[in-house]
Coordinates of C-alpha atoms (C1' of nucleotides) in Angstrom, one line a residue:
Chain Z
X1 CA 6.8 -12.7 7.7
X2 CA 10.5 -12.1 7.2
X3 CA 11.8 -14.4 4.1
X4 CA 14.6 -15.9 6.3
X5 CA 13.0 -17.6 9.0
X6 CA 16.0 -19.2 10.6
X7 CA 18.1 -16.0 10.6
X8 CA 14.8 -14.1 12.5
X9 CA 14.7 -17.3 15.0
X10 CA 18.4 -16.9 15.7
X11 CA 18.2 -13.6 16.4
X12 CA 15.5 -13.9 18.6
X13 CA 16.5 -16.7 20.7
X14 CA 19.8 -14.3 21.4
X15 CA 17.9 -11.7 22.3
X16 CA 16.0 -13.8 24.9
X17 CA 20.1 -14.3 26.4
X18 CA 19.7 -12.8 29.6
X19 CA 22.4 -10.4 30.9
X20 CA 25.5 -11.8 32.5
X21 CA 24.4 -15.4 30.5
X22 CA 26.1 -17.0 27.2
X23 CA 25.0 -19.4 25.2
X24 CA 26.6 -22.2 22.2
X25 CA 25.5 -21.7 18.8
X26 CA 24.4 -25.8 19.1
X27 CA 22.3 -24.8 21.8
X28 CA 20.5 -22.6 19.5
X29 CA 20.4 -24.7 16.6
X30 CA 19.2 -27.6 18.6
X31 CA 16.6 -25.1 20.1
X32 CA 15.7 -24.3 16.5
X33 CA 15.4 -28.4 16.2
X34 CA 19.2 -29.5 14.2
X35 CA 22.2 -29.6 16.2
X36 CA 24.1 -29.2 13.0
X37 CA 23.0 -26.5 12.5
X38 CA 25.1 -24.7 14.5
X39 CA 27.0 -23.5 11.8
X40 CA 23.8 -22.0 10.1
X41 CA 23.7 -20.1 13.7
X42 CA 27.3 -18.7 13.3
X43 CA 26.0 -17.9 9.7
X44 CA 23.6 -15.7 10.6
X45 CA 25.7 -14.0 13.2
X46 CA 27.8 -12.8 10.8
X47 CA 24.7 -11.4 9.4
X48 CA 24.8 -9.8 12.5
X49 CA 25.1 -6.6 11.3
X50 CA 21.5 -6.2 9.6
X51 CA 20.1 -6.7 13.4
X52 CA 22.0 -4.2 15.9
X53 CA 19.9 -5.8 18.6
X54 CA 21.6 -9.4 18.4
X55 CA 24.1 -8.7 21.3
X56 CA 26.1 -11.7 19.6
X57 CA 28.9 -11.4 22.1
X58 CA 26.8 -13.9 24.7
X59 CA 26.9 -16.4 22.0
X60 CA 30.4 -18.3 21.7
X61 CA 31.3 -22.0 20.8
X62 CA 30.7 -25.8 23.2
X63 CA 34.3 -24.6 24.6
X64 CA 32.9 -21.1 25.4
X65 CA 35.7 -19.9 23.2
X66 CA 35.1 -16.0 21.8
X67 CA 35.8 -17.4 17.9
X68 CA 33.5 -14.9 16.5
X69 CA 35.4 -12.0 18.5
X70 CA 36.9 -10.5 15.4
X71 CA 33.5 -9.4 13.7
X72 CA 33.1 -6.8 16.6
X73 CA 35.8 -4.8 15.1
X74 CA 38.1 -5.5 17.8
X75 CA 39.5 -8.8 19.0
X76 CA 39.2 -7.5 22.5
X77 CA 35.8 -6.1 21.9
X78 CA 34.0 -8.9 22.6
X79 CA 35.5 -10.4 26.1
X80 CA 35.4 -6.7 27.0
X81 CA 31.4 -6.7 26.2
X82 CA 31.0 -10.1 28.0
X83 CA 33.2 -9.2 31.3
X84 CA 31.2 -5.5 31.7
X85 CA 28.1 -8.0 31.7
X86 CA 29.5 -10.2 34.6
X87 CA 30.9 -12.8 32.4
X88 CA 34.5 -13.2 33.4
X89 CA 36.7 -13.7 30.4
X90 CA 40.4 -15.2 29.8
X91 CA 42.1 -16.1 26.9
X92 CA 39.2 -15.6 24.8
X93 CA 37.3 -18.1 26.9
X94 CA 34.3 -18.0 29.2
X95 CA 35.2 -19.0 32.8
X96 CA 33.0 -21.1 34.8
X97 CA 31.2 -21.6 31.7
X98 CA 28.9 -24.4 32.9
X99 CA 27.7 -21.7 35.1
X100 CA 27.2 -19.3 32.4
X101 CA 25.6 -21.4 30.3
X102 CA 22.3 -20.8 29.1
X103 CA 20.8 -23.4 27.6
X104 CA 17.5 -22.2 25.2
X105 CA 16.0 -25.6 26.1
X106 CA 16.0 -25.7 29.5
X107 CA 15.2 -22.0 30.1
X108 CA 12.8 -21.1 27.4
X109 CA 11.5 -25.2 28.1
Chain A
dG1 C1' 21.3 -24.3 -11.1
dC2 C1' 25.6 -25.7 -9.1
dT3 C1' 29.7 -24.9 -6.2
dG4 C1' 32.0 -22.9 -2.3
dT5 C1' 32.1 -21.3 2.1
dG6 C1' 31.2 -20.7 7.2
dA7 C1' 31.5 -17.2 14.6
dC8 C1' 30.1 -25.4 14.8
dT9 C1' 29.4 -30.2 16.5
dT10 C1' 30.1 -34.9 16.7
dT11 C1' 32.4 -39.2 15.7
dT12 C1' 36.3 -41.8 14.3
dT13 C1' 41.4 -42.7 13.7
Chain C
dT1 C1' 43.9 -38.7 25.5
dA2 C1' 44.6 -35.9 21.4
dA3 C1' 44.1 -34.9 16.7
dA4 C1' 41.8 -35.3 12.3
dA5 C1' 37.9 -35.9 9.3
dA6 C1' 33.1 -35.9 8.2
dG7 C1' 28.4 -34.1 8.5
dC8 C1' 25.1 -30.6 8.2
dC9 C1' 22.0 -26.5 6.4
dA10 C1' 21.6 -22.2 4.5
dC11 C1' 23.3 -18.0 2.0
dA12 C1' 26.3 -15.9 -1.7
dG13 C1' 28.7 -15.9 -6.1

DNA sequence: GCTGTGACTTTTT
DNA sequence: TAAAAAGCCACAG
């Protein structure tokens, strides 16, 4: 039993992203059960770096904006990871995001 | 033990 | 319709 339960449930819910899919960090946190808690998602993100498997890049904001795009080293990084996954990527935003969008609710039920 | 901060979201002005 | 403020929970100092 890890001692951060929402951090392990974060990660693990991002790992269960399909390829080619993104997600919102409120999707998660209302999969987790608080839709404020989106910003506990992002916080644990940025813990990213203690779980190499957390391909964090398919999680961005309700706008499907890249913000966290500067923790992958490059600003450029991340769009590059989403668009070699099939995600098409412009401005730091996710096109046809509503068709992207996997929803941890709907597809995990 | 308390304060500050954060890759967000929702509501109100 | 757009912009601004508040709310929320958990970790770090």
């Amino acid at each position: 039993m890890p001692k951060s339960d929402y951090f392990e449930d974060v990660y693990e819910v991002v790992r269960l992203i399909p390829t080619g899919r993104v997600t919102s960090y409120g999707a998660i946190a209302a999969y987790l059960g608080s839709k404020r808690g989106a910003r506990m998602v992002g916080w644990a993100m940025n813990n990213c770096h203690s779980r190499p498997d957390v391909p964090a890049h398919r999680v961005v904001n309700r706008q499907g904006l890249l913000t966290g795009k500067h923790c992958f080293g490059s600003p450029t990084a991340m769009q590059e990871l989403l668009e070699a996954e099939g995600v098409p990527v412009k401005n730091d935003q996710v096109q046809e995001w509503n068709r992207h969008f996997w929803d941890p609710l709907v597809e995990l039920q």
